Tab-separated table of C-alpha atoms and ligand atoms in Angstrom:
chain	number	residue	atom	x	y	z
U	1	UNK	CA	-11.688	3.017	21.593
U	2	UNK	CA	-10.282	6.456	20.571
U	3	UNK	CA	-9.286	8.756	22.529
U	4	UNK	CA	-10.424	12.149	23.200
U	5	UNK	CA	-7.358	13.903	21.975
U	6	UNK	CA	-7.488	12.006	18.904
U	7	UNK	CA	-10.850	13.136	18.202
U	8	UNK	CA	-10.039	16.621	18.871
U	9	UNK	CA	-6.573	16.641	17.162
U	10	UNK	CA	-9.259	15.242	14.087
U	11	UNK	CA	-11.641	18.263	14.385
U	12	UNK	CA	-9.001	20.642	14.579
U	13	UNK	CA	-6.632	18.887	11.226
U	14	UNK	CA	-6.143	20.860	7.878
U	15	UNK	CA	-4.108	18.111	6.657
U	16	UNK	CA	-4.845	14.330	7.585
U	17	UNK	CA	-2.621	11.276	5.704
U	18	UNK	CA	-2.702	8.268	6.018
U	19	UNK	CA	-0.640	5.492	5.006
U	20	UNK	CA	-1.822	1.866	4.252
U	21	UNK	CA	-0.427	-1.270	3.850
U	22	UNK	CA	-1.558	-4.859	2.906
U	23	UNK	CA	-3.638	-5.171	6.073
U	24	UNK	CA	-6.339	-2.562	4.649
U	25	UNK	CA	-7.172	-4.857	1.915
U	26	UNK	CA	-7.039	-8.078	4.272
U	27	UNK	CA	-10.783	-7.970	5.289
U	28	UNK	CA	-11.079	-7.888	1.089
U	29	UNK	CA	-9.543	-11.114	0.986
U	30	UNK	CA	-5.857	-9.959	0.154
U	31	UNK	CA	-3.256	-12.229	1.536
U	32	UNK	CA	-0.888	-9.867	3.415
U	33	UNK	CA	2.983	-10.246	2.958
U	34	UNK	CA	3.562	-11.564	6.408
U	35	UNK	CA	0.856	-13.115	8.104
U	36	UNK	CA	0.096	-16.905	8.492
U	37	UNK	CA	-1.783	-17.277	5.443
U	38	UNK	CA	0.883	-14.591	3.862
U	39	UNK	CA	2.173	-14.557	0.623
U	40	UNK	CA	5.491	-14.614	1.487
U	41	UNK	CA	4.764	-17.788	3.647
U	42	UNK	CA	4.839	-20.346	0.037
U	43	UNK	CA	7.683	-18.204	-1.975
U	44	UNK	CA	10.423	-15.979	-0.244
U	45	UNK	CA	10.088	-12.397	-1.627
U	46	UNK	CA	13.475	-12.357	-2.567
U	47	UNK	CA	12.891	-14.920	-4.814
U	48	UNK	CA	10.447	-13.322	-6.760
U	49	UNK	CA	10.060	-8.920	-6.263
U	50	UNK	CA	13.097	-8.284	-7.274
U	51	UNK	CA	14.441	-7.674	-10.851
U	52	UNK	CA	17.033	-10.396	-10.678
U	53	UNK	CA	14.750	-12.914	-9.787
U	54	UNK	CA	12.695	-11.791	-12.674
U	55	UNK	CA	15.296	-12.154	-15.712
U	56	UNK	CA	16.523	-15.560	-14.451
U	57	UNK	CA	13.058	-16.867	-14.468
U	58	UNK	CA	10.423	-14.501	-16.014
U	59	UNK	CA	7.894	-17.448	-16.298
U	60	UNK	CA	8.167	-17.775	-12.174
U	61	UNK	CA	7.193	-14.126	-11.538
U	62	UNK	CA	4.315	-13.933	-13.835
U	63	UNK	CA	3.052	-16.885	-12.365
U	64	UNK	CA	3.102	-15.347	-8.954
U	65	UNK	CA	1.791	-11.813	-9.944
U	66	UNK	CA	-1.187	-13.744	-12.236
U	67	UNK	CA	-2.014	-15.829	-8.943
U	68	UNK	CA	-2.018	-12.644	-7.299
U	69	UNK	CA	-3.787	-10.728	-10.081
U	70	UNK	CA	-6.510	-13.427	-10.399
U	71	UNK	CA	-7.337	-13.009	-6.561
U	72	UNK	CA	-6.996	-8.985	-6.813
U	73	UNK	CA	-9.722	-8.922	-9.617
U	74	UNK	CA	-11.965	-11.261	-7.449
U	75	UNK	CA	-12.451	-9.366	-4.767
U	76	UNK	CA	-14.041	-5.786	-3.461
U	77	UNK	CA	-13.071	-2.909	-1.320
U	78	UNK	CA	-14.057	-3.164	2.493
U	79	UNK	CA	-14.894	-0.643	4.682
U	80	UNK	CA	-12.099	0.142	5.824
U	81	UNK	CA	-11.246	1.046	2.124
U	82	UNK	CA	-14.402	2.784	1.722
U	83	UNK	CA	-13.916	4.804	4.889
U	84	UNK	CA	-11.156	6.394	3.572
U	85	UNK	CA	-12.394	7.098	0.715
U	86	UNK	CA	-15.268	8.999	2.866
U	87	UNK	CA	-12.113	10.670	4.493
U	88	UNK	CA	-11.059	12.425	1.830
U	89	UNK	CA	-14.299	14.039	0.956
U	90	UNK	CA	-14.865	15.282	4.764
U	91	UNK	CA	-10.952	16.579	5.838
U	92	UNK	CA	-9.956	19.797	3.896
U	93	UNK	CA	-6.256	18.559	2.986
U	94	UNK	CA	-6.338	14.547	2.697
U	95	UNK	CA	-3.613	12.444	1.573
U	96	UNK	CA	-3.596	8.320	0.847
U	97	UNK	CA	0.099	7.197	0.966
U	98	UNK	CA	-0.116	3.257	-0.129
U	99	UNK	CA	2.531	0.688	-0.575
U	100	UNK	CA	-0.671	-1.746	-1.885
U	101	UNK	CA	-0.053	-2.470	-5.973
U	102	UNK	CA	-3.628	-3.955	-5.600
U	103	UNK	CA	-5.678	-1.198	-6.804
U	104	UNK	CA	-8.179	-0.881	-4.528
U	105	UNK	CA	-7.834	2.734	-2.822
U	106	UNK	CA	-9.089	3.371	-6.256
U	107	UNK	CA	-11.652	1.224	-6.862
U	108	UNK	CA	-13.060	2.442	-3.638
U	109	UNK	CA	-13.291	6.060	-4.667
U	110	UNK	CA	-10.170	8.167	-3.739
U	111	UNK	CA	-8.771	10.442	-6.441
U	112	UNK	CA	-5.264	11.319	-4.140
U	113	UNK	CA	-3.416	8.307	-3.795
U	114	UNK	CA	0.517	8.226	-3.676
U	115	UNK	CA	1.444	4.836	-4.652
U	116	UNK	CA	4.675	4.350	-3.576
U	117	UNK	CA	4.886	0.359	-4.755
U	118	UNK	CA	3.371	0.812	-8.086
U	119	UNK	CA	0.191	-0.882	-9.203
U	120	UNK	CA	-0.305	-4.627	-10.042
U	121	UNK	CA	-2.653	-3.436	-12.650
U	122	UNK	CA	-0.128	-1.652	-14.736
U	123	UNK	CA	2.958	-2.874	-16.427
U	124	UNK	CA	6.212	-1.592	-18.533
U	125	UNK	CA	8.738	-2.786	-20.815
U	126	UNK	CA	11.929	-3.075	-19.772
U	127	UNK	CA	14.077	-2.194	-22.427
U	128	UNK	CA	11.829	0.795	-23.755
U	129	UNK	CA	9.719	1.683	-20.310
U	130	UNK	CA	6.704	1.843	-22.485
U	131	UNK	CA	4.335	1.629	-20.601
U	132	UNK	CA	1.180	-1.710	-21.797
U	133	UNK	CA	-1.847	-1.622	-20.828
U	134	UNK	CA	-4.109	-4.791	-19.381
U	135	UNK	CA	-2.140	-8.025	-20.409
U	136	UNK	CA	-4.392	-10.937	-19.903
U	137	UNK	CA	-4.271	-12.876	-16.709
U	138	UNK	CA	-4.076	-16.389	-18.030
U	139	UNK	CA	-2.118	-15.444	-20.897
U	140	UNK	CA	0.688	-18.508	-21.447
U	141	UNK	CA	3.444	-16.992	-22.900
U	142	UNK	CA	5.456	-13.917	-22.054
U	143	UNK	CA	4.233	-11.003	-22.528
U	144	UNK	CA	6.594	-9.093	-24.918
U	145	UNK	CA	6.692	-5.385	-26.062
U	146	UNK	CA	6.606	-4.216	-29.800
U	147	UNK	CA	10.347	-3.473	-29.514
U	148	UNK	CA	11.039	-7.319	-28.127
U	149	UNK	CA	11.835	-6.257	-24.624
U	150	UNK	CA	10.338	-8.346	-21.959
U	151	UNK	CA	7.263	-6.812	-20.295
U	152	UNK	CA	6.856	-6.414	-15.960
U	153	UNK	CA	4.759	-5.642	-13.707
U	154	UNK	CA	4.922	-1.729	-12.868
U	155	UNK	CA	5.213	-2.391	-9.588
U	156	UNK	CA	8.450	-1.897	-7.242
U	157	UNK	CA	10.928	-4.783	-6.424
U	158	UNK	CA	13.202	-4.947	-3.426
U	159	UNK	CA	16.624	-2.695	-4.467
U	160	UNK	CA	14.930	-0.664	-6.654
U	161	UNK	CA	14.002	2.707	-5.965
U	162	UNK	CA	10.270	4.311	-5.200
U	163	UNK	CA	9.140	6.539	-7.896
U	164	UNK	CA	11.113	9.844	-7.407
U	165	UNK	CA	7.938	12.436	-7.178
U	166	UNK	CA	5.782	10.136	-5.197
U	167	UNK	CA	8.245	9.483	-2.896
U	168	UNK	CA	8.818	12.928	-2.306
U	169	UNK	CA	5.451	14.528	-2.409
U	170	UNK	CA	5.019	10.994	0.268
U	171	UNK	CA	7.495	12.874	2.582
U	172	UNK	CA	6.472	16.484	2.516
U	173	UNK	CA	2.951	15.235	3.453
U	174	UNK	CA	4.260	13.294	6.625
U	175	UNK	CA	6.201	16.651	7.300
U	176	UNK	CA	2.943	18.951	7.317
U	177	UNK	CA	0.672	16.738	8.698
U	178	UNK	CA	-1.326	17.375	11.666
U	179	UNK	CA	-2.914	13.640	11.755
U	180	UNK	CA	-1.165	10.836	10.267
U	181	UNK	CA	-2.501	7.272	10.736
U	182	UNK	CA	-0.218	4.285	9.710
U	183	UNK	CA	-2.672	1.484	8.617
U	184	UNK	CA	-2.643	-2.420	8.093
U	185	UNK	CA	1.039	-2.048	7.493
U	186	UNK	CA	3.753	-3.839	9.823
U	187	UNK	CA	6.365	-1.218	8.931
U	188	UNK	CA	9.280	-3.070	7.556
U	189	UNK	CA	9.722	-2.274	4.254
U	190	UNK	CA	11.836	1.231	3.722
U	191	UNK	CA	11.579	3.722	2.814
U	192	UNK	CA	7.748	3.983	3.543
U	193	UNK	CA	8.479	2.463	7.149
U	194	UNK	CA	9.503	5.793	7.761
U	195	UNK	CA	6.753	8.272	6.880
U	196	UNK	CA	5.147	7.556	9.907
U	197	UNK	CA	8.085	8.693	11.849
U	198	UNK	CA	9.151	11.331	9.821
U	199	UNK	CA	5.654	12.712	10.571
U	200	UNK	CA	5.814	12.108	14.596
U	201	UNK	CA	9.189	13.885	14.111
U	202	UNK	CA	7.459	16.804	12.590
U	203	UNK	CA	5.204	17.181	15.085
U	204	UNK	CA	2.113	15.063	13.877
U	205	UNK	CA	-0.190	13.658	15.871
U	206	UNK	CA	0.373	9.537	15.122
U	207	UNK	CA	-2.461	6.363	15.191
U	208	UNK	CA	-1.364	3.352	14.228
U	209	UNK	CA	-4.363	0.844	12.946
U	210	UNK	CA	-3.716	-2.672	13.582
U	211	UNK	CA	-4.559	-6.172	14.305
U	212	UNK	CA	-1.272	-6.309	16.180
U	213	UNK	CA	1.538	-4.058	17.342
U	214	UNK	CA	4.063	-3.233	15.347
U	215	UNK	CA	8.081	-1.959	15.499
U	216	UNK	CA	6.676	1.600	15.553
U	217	UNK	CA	3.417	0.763	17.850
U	218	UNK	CA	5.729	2.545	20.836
U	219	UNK	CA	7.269	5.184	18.788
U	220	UNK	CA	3.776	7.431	17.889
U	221	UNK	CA	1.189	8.637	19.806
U	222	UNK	CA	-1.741	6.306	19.846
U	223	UNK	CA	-1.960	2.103	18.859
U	224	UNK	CA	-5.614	0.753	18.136
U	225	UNK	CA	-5.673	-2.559	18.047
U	226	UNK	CA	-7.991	-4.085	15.265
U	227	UNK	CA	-9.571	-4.377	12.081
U	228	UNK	CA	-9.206	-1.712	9.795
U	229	UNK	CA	-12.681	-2.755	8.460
U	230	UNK	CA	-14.438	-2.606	11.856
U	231	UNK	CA	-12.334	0.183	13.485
U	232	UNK	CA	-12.520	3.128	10.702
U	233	UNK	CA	-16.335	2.866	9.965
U	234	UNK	CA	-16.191	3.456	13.804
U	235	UNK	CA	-13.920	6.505	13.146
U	236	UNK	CA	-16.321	8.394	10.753
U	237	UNK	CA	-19.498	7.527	12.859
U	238	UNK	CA	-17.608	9.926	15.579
U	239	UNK	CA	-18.083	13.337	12.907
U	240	UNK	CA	-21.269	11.819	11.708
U	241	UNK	CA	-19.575	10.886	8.276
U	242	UNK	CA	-20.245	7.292	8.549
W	1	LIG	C1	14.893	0.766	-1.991
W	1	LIG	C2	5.808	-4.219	-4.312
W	1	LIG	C3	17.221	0.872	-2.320
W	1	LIG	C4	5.770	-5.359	-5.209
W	1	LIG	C5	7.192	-4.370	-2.314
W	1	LIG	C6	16.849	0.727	4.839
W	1	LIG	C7	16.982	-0.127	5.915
W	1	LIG	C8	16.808	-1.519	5.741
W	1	LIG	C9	16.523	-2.055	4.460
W	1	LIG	C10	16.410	-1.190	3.408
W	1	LIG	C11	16.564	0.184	3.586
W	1	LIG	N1	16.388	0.783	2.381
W	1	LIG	C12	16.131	-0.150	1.441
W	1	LIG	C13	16.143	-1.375	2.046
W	1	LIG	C14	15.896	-2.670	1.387
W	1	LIG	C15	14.409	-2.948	1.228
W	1	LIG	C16	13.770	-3.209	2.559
W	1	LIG	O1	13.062	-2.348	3.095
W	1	LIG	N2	13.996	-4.404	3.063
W	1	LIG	C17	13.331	-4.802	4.293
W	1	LIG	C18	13.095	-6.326	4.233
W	1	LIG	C19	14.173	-4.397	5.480
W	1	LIG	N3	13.742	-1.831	0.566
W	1	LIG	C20	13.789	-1.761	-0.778
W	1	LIG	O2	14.409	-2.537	-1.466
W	1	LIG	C21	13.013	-0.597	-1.419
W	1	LIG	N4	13.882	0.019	-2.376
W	1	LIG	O3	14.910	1.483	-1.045
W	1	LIG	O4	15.942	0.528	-2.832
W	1	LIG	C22	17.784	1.854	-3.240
W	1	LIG	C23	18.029	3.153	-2.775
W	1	LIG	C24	18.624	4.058	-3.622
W	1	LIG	C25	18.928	3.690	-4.949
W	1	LIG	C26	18.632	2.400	-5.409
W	1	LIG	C27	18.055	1.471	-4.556
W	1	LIG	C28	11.807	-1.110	-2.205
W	1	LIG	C29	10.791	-1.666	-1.268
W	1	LIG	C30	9.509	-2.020	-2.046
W	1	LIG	C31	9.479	-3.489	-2.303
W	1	LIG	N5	8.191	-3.814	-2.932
W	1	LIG	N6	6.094	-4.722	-2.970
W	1	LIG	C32	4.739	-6.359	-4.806
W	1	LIG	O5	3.829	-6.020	-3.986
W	1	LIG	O6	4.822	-7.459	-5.322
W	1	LIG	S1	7.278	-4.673	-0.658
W	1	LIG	C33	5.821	-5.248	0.007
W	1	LIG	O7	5.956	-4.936	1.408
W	1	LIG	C34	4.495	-4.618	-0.404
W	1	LIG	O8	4.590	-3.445	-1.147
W	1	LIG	C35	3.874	-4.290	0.948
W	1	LIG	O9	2.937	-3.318	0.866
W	1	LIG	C36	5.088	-3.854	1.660
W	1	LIG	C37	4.979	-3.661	3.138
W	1	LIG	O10	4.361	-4.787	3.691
W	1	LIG	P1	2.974	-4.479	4.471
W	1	LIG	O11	2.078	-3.730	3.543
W	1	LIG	O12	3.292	-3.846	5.770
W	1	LIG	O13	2.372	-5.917	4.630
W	1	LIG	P2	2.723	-6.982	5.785
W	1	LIG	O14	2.131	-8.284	5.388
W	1	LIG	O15	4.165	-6.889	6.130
W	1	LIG	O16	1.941	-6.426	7.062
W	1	LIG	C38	0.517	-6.406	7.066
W	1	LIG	C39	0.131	-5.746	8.363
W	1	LIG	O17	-1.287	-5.626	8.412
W	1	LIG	C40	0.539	-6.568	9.594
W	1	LIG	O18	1.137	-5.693	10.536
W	1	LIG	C41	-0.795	-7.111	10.131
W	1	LIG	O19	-0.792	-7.197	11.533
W	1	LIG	C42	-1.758	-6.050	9.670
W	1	LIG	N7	-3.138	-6.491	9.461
W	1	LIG	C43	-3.574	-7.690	8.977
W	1	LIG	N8	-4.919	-7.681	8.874
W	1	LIG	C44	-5.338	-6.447	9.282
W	1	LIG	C45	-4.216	-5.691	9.659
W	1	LIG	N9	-4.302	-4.422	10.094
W	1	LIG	C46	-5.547	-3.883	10.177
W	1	LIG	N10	-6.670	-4.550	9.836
W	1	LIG	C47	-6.608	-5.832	9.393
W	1	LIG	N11	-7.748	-6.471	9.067
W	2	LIG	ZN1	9.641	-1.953	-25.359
């Protein structure tokens, strides 16, 4: 299943990233964005990640992000979470580039994770930024800062832009790279669609982890097709770090 020159490209890496999207957290029990079951299958997602969407009809988005929220706290990490978390112990230089808001890279153990969507778990106000801590999932009416602005999810919508530092510190990564792997994402959504080109460009060497090819699956170096869950564990067992 992998190939030799992936293995030795692996035992020769300094710096190994990796960037995940909602088909890591899949085998968890995560709806992805896209797939049958997705969540973008019942709602459209520009009805509801995007800030417009939100101040016409705050109730709407809350509803969505608590549906979402109630599965998130629900479930576990898998192994394919787990595995990386194993990866950043064993590789020198490791990197975890997510556009997941669901929290689980951390609940699975990594301390490096560049969240470039935000995190469902946090939120802000949007008059004052400040940012709130937990807001109870089945709470009925709107959650509202101290200063009267309307509270959001800290996560980010479609037209708004990625957090500034991540973002960046996102980019040099996929530009010193030796190994990147693009994981359980479809590679759609810019500007993280990008890293994993940005980082062939820069003369990484590319694996793309998925149930199913992708737009990029022909643009990097190497395509495995399957479960993140079943494939990485795999991965580790081949430097004895399973
Ligand atoms: C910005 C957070 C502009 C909230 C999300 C350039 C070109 C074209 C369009 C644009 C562009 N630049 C900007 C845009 C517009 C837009 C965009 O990209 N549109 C798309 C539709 C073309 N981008 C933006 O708006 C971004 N902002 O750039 O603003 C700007 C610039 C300057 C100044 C001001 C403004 C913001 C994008 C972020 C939006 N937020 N979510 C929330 O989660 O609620 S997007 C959402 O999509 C999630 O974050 C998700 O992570 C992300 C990507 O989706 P995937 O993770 O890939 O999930 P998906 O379901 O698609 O795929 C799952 C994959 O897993 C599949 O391939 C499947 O086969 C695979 N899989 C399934 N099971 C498994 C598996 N793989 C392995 N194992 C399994 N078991
Ligand atoms: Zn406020």
């Amino acid at each position: 299943m992998f190939s030799e020159k992936l293995i030795n490209k692996l035992k020769q890496a300094k710096i190994v990233a990796v960037l995940t999207g909602a088909g890591i957290s899949a085998e968890s029990g995560v709806p992805t964005f896209r797939g049958e079951e997705g969540l973008w299958k019942k709602f459209r997602p520009e009805e509801l990640a995007n800030f417009d969407a939100f101040m016409r009809n705050p109730e709407l988005v809350w509803e969505w992000y608590n549906y979402r929220k109630k599965i998130i706290v629900e479930v576990e990490p898998n192994p394919g979470h787990y595995a990386l978390a194993k990866m950043e112990q064993y590789f020198e230089d490791f990197h975890l580039i997510t556009q997941n808001v669901d929290n689980l890279h951390h609940r699975a153990g990594n301390k490096r994770i560049y969240e470039l969507h935000g995190n469902i778990m946090r939120n802000r106000c949007v008059d004052c930024n400040k940012n709130i801590a937990e807001i109870p999932i089945d709470q009925e009416e709107l959650p509202r800062c101290e200063c009267g602005g309307l509270i959001r999810p800290d996560v980010v919508w479609f037209g708004e832009t990625l957090p500034q530092q991540v973002m960046m510190n996102s980019f040099a990564v996929a530009n010193n790279a030796d190994v990147f792997f693009s994981i359980g994402t479809s590679a759609v959504i810019q500007p993280a669609a990008s890293l994993p080109l940005e980082a062939k460009h820069a003369g990484a060497y590319v694996v793309e982890i998925n149930t199913e090819s992708t737009v990029i699956s022909n643009l990097i170096d190497e395509s495995i097709l399957g479960k993140a869950g079943e494939i990485l564990p795999q991965l580790l067992d081949k430097f004895s770090i399973g």
